[in-house]
Amino acid sequence: GVLAMELPVLKEEVERLGRKLHGDMANLPDKQLESFIIGRLQGISWRNQVELVSVKPRRGQVVQIFREILFDVEITGDYFDLFTWLQSLAKELGFVVVKQYVIRPLDSGKESPRLSANLTIVSYRKA
């Protein structure tokens, strides 16, 4: 029906607006960008039953015409929740990159232990 025809159009519009938003993010001052990303990380964590233990923004290197803004992030949750957290991160903050991560179990000996993940997330800005 009509809805089936409209859905792909709406989906395309949402993606276009998402790209525009991420493009606009590039022009935000650093502090505002940091606040935006931290707020988004908190929202993603709440929705996926993941505890956002800490987020520490720091300056990275200058790579050609870009400079890095790094976020050291620690989260805890079970395997599937961490997995959906990472998928949400890619969807909602498509302009950040997970640079490195370490995942370790918090409860040893359990069948499905809670995991702790330390990630370094990078946002690139024009230098």
Short mmCIF file of C-alpha atoms in Angstrom, two decimals:
data_model
loop_
_atom_site.label_atom_id
_atom_site.label_comp_id
_atom_site.label_asym_id
_atom_site.label_seq_id
_atom_site.Cartn_x
_atom_site.Cartn_y
_atom_site.Cartn_z
CA GLY A 1 0.00 0.00 0.00
CA VAL A 2 0.81 3.66 0.34
CA LEU A 3 2.74 3.13 3.59
CA ALA A 4 5.04 0.59 1.96
CA MET A 5 5.89 3.18 -0.68
CA GLU A 6 6.42 5.99 1.84
CA LEU A 7 8.69 4.11 4.25
CA PRO A 8 11.79 4.01 2.00
CA VAL A 9 11.35 7.75 1.32
CA LEU A 10 11.12 8.50 5.05
CA LYS A 11 14.12 6.27 5.77
CA GLU A 12 16.16 8.15 3.13
CA GLU A 13 15.08 11.48 4.63
CA VAL A 14 16.14 10.40 8.13
CA GLU A 15 19.53 9.29 6.79
CA ARG A 16 19.94 12.56 4.90
CA LEU A 17 19.11 14.56 8.04
CA GLY A 18 21.52 12.38 10.01
CA ARG A 19 24.31 13.13 7.55
CA LYS A 20 23.44 16.84 7.69
CA LEU A 21 23.51 16.74 11.50
CA HIS A 22 26.90 15.05 11.51
CA GLY A 23 28.15 17.61 9.00
CA ASP A 24 26.90 20.40 11.25
CA MET A 25 28.64 18.79 14.22
CA ALA A 26 31.93 19.50 12.47
CA ASN A 27 31.39 23.24 13.02
CA LEU A 28 30.57 23.08 16.73
CA PRO A 29 33.15 24.41 19.20
CA ASP A 30 35.10 21.60 20.91
CA LYS A 31 33.35 21.91 24.28
CA GLN A 32 29.90 21.72 22.66
CA LEU A 33 30.95 18.75 20.53
CA GLU A 34 32.26 17.01 23.66
CA SER A 35 28.98 17.66 25.50
CA PHE A 36 26.97 16.41 22.54
CA ILE A 37 28.98 13.18 22.27
CA ILE A 38 28.91 12.53 26.03
CA GLY A 39 25.13 13.11 26.09
CA ARG A 40 24.68 10.71 23.19
CA LEU A 41 26.87 8.06 24.89
CA GLN A 42 24.73 8.35 28.03
CA GLY A 43 21.51 7.91 26.04
CA ILE A 44 22.88 4.92 24.13
CA SER A 45 23.97 3.35 27.43
CA TRP A 46 20.58 3.82 29.14
CA ARG A 47 18.71 2.31 26.21
CA ASN A 48 20.96 -0.76 26.08
CA GLN A 49 21.13 -1.53 29.84
CA VAL A 50 24.83 -0.68 29.80
CA GLU A 51 26.45 1.29 32.61
CA LEU A 52 28.51 4.22 31.39
CA VAL A 53 31.20 4.11 34.10
CA SER A 54 33.32 6.99 32.82
CA VAL A 55 34.03 9.25 29.84
CA LYS A 56 37.20 11.34 29.69
CA PRO A 57 37.71 13.64 26.70
CA ARG A 58 41.31 14.45 25.75
CA ARG A 59 43.21 15.97 22.86
CA GLY A 60 44.77 13.65 20.32
CA GLN A 61 47.27 14.17 17.54
CA VAL A 62 47.00 16.17 14.35
CA VAL A 63 46.73 13.75 11.42
CA GLN A 64 47.26 15.58 8.12
CA ILE A 65 44.47 18.19 8.01
CA PHE A 66 42.56 16.68 10.93
CA ARG A 67 43.03 16.79 14.66
CA GLU A 68 41.68 14.15 16.96
CA ILE A 69 39.39 14.58 19.93
CA LEU A 70 39.60 11.37 21.95
CA PHE A 71 37.18 9.98 24.50
CA ASP A 72 38.31 7.27 26.89
CA VAL A 73 35.10 5.42 27.67
CA GLU A 74 34.46 2.64 30.18
CA ILE A 75 31.21 0.69 30.03
CA THR A 76 29.94 -2.47 31.72
CA GLY A 77 27.18 -4.85 30.71
CA ASP A 78 26.59 -8.31 29.38
CA TYR A 79 27.89 -9.46 26.00
CA PHE A 80 24.67 -8.87 24.04
CA ASP A 81 24.05 -5.46 25.60
CA LEU A 82 27.60 -4.35 24.78
CA PHE A 83 27.13 -5.63 21.24
CA THR A 84 23.91 -3.62 20.74
CA TRP A 85 25.60 -0.62 22.42
CA LEU A 86 28.32 -0.72 19.74
CA GLN A 87 25.72 -1.02 16.97
CA SER A 88 23.84 1.99 18.39
CA LEU A 89 27.09 3.93 18.59
CA ALA A 90 27.73 3.32 14.88
CA LYS A 91 24.16 4.35 14.00
CA GLU A 92 23.89 7.46 16.16
CA LEU A 93 27.45 8.73 16.20
CA GLY A 94 28.50 7.67 12.73
CA PHE A 95 31.22 10.32 12.68
CA VAL A 96 33.19 8.79 15.57
CA VAL A 97 35.60 5.87 15.27
CA VAL A 98 36.43 3.24 17.90
CA LYS A 99 40.22 3.40 17.86
CA GLN A 100 41.02 0.70 20.40
CA TYR A 101 39.23 -1.39 22.99
CA VAL A 102 39.85 -3.92 25.73
CA ILE A 103 37.06 -6.17 27.01
CA ARG A 104 37.42 -8.24 30.17
CA PRO A 105 35.00 -10.25 32.33
CA LEU A 106 34.03 -8.71 35.69
CA ASP A 107 32.69 -11.90 37.32
CA SER A 108 34.94 -14.88 36.80
CA GLY A 109 33.45 -18.35 36.71
CA LYS A 110 29.93 -17.27 35.78
CA GLU A 111 28.20 -18.69 32.72
CA SER A 112 27.47 -15.25 31.22
CA PRO A 113 29.71 -12.81 33.10
CA ARG A 114 29.23 -9.07 33.10
CA LEU A 115 31.91 -7.50 30.96
CA SER A 116 33.88 -4.31 31.31
CA ALA A 117 34.91 -2.58 28.10
CA ASN A 118 37.45 0.24 27.82
CA LEU A 119 37.21 2.02 24.49
CA THR A 120 38.98 4.95 22.92
CA ILE A 121 36.57 6.76 20.61
CA VAL A 122 37.85 9.40 18.21
CA SER A 123 36.17 12.34 16.52
CA TYR A 124 38.17 14.04 13.76
CA ARG A 125 37.98 17.81 13.27
CA LYS A 126 39.55 19.98 10.62
CA ALA A 127 42.82 21.31 12.04
#
